[in-house]
CSV table of N, CA and C in Angstrom, one decimal:
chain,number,residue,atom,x,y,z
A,217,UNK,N,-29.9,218.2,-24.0
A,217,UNK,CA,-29.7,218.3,-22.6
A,217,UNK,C,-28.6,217.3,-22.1
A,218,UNK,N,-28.8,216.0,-22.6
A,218,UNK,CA,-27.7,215.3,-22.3
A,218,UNK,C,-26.4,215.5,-23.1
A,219,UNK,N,-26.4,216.4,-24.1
A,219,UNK,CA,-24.9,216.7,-24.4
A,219,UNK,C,-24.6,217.9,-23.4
A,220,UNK,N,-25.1,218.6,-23.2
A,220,UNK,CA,-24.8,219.2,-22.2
A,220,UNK,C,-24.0,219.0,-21.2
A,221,UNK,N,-24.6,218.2,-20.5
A,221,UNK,CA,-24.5,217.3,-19.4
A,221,UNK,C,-23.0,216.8,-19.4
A,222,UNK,N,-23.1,216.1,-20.1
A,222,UNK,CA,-22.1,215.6,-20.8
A,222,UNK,C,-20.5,216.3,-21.0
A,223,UNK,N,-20.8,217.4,-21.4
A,223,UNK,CA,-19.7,218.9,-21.8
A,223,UNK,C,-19.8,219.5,-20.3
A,224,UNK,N,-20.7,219.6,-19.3
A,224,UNK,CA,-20.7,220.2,-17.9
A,224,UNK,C,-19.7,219.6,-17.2
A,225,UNK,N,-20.1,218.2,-17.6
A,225,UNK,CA,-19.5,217.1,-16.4
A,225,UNK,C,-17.6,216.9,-17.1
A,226,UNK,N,-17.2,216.8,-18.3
A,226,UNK,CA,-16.1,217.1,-19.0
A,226,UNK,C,-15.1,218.2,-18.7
A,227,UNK,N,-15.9,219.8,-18.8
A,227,UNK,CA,-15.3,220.7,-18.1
A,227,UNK,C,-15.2,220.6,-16.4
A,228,UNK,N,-15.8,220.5,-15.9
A,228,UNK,CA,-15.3,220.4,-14.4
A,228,UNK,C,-14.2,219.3,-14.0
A,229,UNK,N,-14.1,217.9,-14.8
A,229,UNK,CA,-13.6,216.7,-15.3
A,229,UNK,C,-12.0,217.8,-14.9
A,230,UNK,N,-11.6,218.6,-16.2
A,230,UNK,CA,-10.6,219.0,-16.7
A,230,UNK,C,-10.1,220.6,-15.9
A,231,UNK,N,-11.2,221.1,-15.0
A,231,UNK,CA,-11.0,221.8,-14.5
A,231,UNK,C,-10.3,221.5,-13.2
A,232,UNK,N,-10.5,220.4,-12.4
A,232,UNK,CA,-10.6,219.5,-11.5
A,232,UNK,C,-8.7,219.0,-11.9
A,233,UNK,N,-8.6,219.0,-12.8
A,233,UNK,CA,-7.1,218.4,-13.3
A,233,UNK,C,-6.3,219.7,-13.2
A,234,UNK,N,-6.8,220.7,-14.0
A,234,UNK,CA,-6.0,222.1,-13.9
A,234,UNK,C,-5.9,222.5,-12.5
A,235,UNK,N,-6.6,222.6,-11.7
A,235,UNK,CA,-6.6,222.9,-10.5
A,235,UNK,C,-5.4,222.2,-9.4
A,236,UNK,N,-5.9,220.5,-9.9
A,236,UNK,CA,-4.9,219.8,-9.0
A,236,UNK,C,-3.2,220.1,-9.3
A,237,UNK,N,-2.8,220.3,-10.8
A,237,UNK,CA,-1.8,220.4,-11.2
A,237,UNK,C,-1.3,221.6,-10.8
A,238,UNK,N,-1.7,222.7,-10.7
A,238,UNK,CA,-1.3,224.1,-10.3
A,238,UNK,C,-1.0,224.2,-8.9
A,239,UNK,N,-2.3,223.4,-8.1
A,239,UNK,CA,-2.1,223.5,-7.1
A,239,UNK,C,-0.8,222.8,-6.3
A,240,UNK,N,-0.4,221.5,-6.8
A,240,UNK,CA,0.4,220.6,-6.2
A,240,UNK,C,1.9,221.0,-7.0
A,241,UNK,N,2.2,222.1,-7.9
A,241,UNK,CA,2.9,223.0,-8.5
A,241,UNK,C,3.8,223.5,-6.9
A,242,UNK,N,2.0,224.5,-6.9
A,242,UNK,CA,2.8,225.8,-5.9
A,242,UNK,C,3.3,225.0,-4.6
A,243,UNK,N,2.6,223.8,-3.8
A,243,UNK,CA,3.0,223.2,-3.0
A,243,UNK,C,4.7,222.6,-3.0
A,244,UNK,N,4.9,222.1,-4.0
A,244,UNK,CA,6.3,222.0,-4.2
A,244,UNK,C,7.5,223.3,-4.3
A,245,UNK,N,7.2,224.1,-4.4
A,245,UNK,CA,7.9,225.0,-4.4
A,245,UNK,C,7.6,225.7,-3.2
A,246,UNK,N,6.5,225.8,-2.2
A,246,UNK,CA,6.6,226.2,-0.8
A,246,UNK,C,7.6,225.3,-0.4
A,247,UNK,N,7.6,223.7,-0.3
A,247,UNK,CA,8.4,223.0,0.3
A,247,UNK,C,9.7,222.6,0.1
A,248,UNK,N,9.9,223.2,-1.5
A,248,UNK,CA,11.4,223.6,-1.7
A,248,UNK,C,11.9,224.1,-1.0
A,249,UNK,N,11.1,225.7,-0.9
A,249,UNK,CA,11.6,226.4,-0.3
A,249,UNK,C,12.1,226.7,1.1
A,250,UNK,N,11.7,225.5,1.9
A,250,UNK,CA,11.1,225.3,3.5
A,250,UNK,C,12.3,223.5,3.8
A,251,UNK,N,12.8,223.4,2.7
A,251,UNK,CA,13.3,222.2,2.9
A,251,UNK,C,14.5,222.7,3.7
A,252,UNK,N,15.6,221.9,4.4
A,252,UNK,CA,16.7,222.4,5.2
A,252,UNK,C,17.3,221.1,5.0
A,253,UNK,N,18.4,221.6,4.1
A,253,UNK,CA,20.1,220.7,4.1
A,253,UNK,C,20.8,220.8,5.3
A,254,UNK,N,20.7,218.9,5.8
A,254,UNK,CA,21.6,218.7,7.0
A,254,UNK,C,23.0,218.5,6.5
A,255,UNK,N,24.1,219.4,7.5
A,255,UNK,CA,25.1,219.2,7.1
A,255,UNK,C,25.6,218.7,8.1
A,256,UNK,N,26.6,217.9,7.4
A,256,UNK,CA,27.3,217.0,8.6
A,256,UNK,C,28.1,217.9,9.3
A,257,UNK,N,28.6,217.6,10.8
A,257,UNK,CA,29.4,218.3,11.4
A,257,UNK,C,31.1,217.8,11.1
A,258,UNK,N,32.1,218.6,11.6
A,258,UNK,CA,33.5,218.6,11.3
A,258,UNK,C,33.5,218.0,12.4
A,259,UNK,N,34.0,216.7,12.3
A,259,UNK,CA,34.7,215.9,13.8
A,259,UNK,C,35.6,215.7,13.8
A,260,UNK,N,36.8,216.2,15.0
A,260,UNK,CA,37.7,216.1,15.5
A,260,UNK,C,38.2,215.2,17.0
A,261,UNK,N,39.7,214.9,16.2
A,261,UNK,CA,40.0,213.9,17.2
A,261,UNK,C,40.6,214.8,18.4
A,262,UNK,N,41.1,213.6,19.4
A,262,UNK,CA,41.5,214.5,20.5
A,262,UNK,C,42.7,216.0,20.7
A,263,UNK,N,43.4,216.0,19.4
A,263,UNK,CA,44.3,217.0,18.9
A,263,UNK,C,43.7,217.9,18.0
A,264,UNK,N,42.2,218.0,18.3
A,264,UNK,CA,41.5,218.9,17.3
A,264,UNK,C,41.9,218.8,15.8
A,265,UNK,N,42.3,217.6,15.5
A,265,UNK,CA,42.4,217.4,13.7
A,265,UNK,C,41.4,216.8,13.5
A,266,UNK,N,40.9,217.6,12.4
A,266,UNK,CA,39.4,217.2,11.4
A,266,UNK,C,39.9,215.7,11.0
A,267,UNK,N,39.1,215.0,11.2
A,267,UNK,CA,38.9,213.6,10.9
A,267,UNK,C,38.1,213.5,9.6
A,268,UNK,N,39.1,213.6,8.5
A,268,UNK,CA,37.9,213.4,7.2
A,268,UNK,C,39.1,213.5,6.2
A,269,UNK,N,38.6,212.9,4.9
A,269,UNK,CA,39.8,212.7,4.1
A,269,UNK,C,40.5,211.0,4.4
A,270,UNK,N,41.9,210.9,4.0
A,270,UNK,CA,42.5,209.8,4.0
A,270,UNK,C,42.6,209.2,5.2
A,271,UNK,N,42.2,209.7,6.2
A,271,UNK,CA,42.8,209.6,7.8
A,271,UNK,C,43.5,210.6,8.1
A,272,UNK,N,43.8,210.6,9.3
A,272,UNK,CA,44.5,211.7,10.2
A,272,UNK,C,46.3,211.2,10.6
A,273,UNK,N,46.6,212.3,11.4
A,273,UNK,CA,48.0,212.3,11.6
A,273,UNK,C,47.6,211.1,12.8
A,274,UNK,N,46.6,210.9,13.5
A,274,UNK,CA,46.2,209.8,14.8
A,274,UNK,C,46.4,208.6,13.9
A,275,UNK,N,46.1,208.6,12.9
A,275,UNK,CA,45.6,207.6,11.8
A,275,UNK,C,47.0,207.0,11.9
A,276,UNK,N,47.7,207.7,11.1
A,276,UNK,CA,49.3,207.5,11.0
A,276,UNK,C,50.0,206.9,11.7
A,277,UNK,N,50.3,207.2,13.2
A,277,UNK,CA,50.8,207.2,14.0
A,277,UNK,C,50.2,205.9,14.7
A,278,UNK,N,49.1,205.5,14.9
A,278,UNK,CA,48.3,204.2,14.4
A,278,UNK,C,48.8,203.0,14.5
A,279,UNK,N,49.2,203.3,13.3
A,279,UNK,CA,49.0,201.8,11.8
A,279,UNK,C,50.6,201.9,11.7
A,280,UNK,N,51.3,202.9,12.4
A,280,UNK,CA,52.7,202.4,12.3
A,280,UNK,C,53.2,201.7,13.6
A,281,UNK,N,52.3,201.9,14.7
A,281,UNK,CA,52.5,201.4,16.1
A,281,UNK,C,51.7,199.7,15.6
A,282,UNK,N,51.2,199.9,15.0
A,282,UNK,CA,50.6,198.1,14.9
A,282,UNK,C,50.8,197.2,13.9
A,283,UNK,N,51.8,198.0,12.8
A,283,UNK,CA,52.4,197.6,12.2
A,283,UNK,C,53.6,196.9,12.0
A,284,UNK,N,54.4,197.8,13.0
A,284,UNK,CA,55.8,197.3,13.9
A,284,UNK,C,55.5,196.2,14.9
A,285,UNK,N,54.1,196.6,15.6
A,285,UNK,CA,53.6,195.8,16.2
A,285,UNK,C,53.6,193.8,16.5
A,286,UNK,N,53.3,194.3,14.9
A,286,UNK,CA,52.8,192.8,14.1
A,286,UNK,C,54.4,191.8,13.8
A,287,UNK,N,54.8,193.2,13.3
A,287,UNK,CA,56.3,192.7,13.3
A,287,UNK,C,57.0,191.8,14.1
A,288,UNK,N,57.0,192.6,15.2
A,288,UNK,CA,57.7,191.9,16.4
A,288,UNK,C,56.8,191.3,17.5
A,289,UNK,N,55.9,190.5,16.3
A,289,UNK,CA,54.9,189.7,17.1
A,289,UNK,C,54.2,190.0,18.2
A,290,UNK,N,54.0,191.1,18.8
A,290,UNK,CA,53.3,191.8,19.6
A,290,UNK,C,53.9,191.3,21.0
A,291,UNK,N,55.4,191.5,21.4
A,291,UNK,CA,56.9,191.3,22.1
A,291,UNK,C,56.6,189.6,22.8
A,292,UNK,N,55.8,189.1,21.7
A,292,UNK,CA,55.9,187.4,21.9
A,292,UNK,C,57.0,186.8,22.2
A,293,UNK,N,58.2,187.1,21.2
A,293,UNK,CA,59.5,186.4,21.1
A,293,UNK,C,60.0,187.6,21.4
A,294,UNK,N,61.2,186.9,21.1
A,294,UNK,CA,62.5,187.9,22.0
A,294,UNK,C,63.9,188.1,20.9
A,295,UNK,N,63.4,187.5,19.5
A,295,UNK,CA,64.5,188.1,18.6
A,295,UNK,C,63.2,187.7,17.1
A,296,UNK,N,63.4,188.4,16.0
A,296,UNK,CA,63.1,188.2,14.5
A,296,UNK,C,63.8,187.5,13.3
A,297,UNK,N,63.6,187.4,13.0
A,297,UNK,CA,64.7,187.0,11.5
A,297,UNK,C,64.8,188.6,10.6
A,298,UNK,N,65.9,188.9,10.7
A,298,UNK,CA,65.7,190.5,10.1
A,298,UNK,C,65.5,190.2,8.6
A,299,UNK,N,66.3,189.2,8.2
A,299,UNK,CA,66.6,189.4,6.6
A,299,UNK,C,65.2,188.4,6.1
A,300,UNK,N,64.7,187.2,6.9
A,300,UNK,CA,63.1,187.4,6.2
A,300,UNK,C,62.3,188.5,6.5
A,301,UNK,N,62.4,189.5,7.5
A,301,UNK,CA,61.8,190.4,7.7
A,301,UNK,C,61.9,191.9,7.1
A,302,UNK,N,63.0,191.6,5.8
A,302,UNK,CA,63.0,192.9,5.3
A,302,UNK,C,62.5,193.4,4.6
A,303,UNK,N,61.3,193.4,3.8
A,303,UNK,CA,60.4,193.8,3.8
A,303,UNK,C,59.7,194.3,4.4
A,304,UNK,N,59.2,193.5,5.6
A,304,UNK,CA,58.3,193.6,6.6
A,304,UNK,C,58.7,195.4,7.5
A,305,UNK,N,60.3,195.3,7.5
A,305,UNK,CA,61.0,196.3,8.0
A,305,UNK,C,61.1,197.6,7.4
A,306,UNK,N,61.2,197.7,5.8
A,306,UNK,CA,61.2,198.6,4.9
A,306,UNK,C,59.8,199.2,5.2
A,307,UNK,N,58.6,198.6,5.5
A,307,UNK,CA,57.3,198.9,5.4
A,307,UNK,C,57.0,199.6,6.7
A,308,UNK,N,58.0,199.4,7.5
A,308,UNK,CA,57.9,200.3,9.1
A,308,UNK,C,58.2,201.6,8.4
A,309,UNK,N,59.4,201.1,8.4
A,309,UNK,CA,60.2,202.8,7.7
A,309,UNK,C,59.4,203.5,7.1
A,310,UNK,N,58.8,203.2,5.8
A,310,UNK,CA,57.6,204.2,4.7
A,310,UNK,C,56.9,204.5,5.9
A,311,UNK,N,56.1,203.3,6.5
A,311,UNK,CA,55.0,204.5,7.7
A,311,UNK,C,55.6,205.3,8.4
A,312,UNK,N,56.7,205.1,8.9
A,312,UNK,CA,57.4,206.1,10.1
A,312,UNK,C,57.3,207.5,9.0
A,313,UNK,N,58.2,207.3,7.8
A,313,UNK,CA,58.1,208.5,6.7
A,313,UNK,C,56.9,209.0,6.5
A,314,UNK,N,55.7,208.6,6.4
A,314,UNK,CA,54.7,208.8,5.7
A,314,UNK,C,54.3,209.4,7.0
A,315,UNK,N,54.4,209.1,8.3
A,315,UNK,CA,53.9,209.3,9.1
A,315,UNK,C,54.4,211.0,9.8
A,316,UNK,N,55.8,211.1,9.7
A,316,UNK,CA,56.7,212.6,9.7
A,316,UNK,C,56.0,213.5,8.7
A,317,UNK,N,55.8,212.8,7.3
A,317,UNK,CA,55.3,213.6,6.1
A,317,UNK,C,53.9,214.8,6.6
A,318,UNK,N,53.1,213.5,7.5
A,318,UNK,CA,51.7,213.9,7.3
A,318,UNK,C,51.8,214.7,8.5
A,319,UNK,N,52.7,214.9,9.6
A,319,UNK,CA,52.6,215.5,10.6
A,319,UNK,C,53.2,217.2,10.1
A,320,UNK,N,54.1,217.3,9.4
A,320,UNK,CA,54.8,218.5,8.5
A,320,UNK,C,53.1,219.1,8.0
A,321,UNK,N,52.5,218.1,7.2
A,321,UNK,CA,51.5,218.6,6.7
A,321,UNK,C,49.9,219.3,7.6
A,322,UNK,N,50.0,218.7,8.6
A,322,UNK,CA,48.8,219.2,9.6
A,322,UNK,C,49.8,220.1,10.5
A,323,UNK,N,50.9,220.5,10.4
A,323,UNK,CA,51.3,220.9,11.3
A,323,UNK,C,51.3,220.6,12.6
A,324,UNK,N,52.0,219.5,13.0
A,324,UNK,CA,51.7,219.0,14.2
A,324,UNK,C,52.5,219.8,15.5
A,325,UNK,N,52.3,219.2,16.6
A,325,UNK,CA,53.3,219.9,17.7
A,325,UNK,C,54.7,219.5,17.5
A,326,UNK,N,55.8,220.0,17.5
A,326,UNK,CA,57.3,220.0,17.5
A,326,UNK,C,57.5,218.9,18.0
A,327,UNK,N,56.9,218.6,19.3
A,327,UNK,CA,57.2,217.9,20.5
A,327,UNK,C,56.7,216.4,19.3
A,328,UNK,N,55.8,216.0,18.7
A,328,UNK,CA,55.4,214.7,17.8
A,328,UNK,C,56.2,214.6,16.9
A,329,UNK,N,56.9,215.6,16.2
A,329,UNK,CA,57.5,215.7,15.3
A,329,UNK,C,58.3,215.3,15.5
A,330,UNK,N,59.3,216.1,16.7
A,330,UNK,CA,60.6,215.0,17.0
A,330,UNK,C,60.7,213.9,17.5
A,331,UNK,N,59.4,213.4,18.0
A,331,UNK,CA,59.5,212.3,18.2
A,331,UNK,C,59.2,211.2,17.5
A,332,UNK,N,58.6,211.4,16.6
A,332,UNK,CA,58.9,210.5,15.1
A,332,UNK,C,60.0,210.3,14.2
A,333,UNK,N,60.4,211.7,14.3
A,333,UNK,CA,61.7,211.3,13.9
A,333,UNK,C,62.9,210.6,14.8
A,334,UNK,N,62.8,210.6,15.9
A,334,UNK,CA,63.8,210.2,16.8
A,334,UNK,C,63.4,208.6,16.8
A,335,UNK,N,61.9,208.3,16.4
A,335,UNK,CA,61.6,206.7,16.2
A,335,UNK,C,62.3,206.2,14.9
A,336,UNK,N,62.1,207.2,14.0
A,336,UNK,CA,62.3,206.4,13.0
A,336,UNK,C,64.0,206.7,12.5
A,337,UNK,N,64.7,207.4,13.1
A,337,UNK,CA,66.4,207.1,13.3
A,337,UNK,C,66.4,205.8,14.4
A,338,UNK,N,65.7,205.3,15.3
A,338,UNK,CA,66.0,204.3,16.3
A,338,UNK,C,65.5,203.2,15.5
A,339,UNK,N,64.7,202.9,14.6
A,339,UNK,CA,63.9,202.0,13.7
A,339,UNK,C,65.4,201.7,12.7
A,340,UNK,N,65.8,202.5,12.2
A,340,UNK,CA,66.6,202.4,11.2
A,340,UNK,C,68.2,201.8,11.9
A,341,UNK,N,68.6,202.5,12.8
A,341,UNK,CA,69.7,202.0,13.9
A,341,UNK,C,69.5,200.6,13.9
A,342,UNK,N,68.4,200.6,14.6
A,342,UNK,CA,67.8,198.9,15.1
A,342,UNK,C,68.0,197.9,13.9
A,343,UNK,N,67.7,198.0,12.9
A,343,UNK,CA,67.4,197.3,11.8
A,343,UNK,C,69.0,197.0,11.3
A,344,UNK,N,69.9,198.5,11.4
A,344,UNK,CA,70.8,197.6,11.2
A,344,UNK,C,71.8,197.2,11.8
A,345,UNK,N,71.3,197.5,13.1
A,345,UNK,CA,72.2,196.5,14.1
A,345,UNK,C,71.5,195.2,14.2
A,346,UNK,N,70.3,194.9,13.5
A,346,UNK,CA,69.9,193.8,14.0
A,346,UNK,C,69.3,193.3,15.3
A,347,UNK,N,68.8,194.8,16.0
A,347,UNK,CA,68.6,194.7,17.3
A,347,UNK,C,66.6,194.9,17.6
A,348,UNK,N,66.7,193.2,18.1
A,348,UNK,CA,64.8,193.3,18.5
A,348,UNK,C,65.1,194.0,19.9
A,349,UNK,N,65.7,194.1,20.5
A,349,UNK,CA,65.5,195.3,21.9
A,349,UNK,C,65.2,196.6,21.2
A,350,UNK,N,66.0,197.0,20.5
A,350,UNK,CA,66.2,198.0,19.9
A,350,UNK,C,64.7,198.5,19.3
A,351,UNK,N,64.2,198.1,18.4
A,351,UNK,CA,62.9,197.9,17.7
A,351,UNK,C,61.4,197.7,18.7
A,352,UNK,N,62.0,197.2,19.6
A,352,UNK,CA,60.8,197.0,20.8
A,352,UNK,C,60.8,198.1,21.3
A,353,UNK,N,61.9,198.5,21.7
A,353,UNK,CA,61.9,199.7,22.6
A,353,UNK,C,61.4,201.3,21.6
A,354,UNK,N,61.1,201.1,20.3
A,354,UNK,CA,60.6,202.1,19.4
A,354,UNK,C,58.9,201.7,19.4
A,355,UNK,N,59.1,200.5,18.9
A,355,UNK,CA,57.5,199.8,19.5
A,355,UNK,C,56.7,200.3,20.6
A,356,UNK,N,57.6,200.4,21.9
A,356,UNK,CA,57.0,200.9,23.0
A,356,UNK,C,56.7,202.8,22.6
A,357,UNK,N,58.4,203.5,22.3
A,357,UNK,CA,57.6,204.7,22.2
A,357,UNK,C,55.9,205.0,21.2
A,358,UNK,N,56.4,204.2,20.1
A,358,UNK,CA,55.0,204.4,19.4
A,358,UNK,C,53.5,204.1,20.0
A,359,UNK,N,53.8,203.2,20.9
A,359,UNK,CA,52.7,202.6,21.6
A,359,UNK,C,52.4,204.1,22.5
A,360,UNK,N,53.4,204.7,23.1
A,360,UNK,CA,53.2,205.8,24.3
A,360,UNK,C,52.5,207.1,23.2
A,361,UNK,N,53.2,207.4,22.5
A,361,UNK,CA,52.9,208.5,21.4
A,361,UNK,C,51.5,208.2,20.4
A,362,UNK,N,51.2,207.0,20.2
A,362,UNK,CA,49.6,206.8,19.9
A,362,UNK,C,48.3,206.9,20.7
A,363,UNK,N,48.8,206.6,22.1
A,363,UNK,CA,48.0,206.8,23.5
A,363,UNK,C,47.9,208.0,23.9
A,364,UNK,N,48.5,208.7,24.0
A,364,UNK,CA,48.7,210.4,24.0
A,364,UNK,C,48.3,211.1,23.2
A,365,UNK,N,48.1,211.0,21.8
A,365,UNK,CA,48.0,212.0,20.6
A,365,UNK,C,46.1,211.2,20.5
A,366,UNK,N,45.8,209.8,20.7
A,366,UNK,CA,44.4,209.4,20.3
A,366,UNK,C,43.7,209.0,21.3
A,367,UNK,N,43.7,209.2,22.6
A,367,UNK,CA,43.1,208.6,23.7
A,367,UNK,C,42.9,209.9,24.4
């Protein structure tokens, strides 16, 4: 009788295990089923360009306004040293380029377009006339054309 007992209490032991395992089976797979993937939303900046990836054409237009920025000391002084600054100046130019590039690429408005390029012929003018008015006064458009395109 007590092996019995014994084999009674064993099977229910292992039935108790089959049961839980089957049961906690199908539960996973209802809650697979029932789970919901949150997808991020597409956010856009004020020109409705998807903000994702390297940065945006806002991005651009940016980092070349605070770049030049930096340059011309944020219109602290009232002239630069161009030829220690040529580097510093070279590196306008690439963003100004980089910055026409990426507007070609998103397709930007005509109206930004030529105005980038119209900065960065007045950036290049400037540089080699040697002219901090000149350079400020592209400073300022960038400043106007970053406020407009990201505000």
């Amino acid at each position: 009788m007590k092996k019995n007992a014994i084999l009674v209490f064993c099977l229910v032991i292992v039935g108790v295990v089959v049961w839980f395992t089957f049961h906690n089976q199908g539960s996973d797979e209802g809650t697979a089923s029932k789970t919901v993937r949150k997808q991020n939303p597409v956010v856009h900046n004020i020109s409705e360009e998807p903000v994702t990836g390297n940065g945006t054409l806002g991005d651009a237009i940016h980092n070349t306004q605070i770049f030049l920025n930096g340059v011309l000391e944020q219109g602290q002084v009232k002239t630069i040293d161009f030829e220690k600054n040529k580097e510093n100046l070279n590196t306008v130019i690439g963003y100004e380029q980089g910055a026409i590039k990426f507007a070609n690429k998103v397709n930007a408005s005509i109206e930004i377009k030529k105005e980038l390029q119209k900065d960065l012929v007045e950036t290049k003018t400037a540089i080699a006339n040697q002219s901090y008015d000149s350079l400020y006064k592209v400073g300022q458009s960038l400043i106007k054309l970053d406020k407009s395109y990201n505000i």
